[in-house]
Tab-separated table of C-alpha atoms in Angstrom:
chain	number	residue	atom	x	y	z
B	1019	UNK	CA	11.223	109.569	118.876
B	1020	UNK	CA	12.887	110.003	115.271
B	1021	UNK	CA	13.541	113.093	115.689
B	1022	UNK	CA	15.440	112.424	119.150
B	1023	UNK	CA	17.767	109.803	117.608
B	1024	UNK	CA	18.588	111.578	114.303
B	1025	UNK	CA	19.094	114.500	116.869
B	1026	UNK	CA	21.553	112.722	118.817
B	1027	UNK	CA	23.981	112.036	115.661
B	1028	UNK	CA	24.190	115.595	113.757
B	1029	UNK	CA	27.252	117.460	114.400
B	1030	UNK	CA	27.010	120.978	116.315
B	1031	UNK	CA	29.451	122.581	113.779
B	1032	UNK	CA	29.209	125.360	111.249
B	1033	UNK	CA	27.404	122.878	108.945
B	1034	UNK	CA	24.303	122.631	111.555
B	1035	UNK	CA	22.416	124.804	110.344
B	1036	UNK	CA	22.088	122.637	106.806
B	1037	UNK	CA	19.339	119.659	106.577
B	1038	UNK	CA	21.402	117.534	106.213
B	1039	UNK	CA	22.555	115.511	109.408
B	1040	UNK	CA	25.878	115.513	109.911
B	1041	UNK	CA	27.774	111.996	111.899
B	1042	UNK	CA	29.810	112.927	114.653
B	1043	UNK	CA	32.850	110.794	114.034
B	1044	UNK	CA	33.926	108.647	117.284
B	1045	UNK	CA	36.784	109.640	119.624
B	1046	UNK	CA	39.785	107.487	119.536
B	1047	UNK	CA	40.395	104.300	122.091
B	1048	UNK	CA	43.309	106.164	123.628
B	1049	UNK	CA	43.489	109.535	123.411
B	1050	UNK	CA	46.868	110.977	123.129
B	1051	UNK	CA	48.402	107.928	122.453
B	1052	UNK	CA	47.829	107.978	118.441
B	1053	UNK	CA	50.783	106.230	116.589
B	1054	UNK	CA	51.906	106.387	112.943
B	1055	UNK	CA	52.516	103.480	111.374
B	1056	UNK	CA	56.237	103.817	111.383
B	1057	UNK	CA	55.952	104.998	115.172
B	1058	UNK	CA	54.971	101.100	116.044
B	1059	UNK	CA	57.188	99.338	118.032
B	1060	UNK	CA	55.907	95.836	117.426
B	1061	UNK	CA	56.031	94.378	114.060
B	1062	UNK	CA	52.233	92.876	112.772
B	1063	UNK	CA	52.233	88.637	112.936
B	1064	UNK	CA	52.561	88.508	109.154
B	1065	UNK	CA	56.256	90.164	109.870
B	1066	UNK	CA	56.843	88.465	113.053
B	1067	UNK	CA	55.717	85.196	111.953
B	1068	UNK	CA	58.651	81.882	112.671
B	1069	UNK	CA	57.086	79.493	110.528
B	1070	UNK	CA	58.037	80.517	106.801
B	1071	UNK	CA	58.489	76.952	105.161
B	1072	UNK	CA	55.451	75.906	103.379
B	1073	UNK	CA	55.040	72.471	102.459
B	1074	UNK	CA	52.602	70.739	99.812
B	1075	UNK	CA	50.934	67.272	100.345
B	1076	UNK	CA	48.075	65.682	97.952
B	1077	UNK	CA	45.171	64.277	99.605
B	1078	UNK	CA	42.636	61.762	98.292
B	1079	UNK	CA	38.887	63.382	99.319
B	1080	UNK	CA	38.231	61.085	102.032
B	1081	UNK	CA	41.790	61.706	103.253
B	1082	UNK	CA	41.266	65.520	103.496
B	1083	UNK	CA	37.721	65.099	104.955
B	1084	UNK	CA	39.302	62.326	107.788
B	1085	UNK	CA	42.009	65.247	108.391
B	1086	UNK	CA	39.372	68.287	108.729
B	1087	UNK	CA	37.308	66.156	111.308
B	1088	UNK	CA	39.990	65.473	112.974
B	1089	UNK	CA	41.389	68.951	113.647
B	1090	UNK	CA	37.589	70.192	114.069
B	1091	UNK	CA	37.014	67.632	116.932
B	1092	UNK	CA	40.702	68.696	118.655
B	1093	UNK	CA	39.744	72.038	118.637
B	1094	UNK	CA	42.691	73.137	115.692
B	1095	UNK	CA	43.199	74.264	112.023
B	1096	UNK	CA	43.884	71.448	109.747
B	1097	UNK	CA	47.533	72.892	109.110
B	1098	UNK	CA	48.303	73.100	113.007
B	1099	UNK	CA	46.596	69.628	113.665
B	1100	UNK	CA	48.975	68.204	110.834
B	1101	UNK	CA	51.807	69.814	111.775
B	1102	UNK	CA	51.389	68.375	115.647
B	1103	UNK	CA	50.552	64.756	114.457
B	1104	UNK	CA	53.399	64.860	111.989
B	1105	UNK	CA	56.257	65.923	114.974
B	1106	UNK	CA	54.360	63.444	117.353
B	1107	UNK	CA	53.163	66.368	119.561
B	1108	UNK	CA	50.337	64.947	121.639
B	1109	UNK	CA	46.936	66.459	120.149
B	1110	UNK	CA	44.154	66.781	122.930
B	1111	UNK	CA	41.188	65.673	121.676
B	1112	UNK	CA	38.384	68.520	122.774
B	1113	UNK	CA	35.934	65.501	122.216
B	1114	UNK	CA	37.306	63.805	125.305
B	1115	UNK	CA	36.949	67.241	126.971
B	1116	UNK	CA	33.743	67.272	126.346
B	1117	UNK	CA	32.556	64.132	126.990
B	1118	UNK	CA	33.712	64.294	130.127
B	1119	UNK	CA	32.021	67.761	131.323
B	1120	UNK	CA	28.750	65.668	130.373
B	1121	UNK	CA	29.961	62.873	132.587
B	1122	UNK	CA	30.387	65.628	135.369
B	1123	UNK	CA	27.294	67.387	134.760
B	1124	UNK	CA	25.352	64.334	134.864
B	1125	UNK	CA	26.896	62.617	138.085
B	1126	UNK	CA	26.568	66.296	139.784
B	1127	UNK	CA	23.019	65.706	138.804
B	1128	UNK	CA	22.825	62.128	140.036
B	1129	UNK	CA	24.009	64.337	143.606
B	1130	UNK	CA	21.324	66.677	143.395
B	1131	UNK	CA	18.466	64.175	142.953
B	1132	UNK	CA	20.201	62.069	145.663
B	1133	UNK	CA	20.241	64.797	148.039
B	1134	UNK	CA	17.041	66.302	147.403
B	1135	UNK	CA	15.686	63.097	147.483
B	1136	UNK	CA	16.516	62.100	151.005
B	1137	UNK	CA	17.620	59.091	150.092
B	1138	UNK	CA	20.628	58.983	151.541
B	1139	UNK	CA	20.506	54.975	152.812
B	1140	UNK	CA	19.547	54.054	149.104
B	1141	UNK	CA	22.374	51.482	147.801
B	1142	UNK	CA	20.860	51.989	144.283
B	1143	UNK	CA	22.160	56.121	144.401
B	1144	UNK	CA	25.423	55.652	146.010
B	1145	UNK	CA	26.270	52.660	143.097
B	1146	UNK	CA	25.587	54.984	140.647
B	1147	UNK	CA	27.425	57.898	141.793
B	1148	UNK	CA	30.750	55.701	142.410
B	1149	UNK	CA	30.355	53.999	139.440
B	1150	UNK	CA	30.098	57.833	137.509
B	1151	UNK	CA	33.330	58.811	139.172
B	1152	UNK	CA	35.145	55.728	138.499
B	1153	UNK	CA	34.598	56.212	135.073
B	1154	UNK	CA	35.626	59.594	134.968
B	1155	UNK	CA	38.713	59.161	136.560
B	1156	UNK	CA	38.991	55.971	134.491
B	1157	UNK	CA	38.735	58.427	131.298
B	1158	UNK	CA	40.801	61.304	132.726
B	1159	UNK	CA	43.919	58.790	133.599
B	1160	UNK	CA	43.903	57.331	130.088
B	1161	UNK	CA	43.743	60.625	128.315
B	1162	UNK	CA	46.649	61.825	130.530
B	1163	UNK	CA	48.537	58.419	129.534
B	1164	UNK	CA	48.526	59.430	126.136
């Protein structure tokens, strides 16, 4: 089985013949297309980049650690998060997002055990499933309001 693999990555060249395997080196992504560095036509992000200002602000520990949570749960860097708060951009909060794919998931599960059930006259079902989509659209109109 060794023998197969190690078989499968020697080079057929003049060197073949040696004992020692040789690594077949991979074929390019595009063949044909191979640029030189000055034959690119777009510049890298570090050339292209807008945002060239850097600015400095001290933060107490608890400060920086409110900050990092803050971007973490919005789904953002710290220095995009500040830079959104600070221009009174609205930040979604990924937090909300996911709280309410749980809501979802568990009223589509509230449907499933409804259905499969048969309980379809039971009051007790049909209050809980309105009262899951209230809330959700409850939730969804006062993140939208922000």
């Amino acid at each position: 089985m060794h023998e197969k693999r190690d078989r499968m990555w020697e080079c057929r060249t003049a060197h073949a013949h040696s004992d020692i395997p040789h690594l077949v080196r991979a074929l390019p992504r595009h063949p044909g297309k191979e640029q030189t560095m000055s034959e690119k036509k777009t510049r890298t992000g570090s050339e292209n980049r807008k945002r060239i200002v850097k600015f400095t602000a001290r933060f107490t520990e608890d400060e920086a650690e409110i900050v990092r949570e803050k971007a973490e749960s919005s789904g953002q860097t710290v220095s995009t998060f500040i830079r959104s708060s600070s221009l009174d951009k609205v930040v979604n909060c990924r937090t909300d997002d996911r709280m309410i794919d749980e809501i979802m998931r568990l009223g589509r599960l509230q449907k499933h055990l409804f259905v499969e059930g048969k309980r379809t006259g039971d009051k007790e079902y049909a209050e809980v499933l309105v009262a899951i989509t209230e809330y959700v659209n409850a939730l969804r109109r006062d993140l939208m309001g922000r």
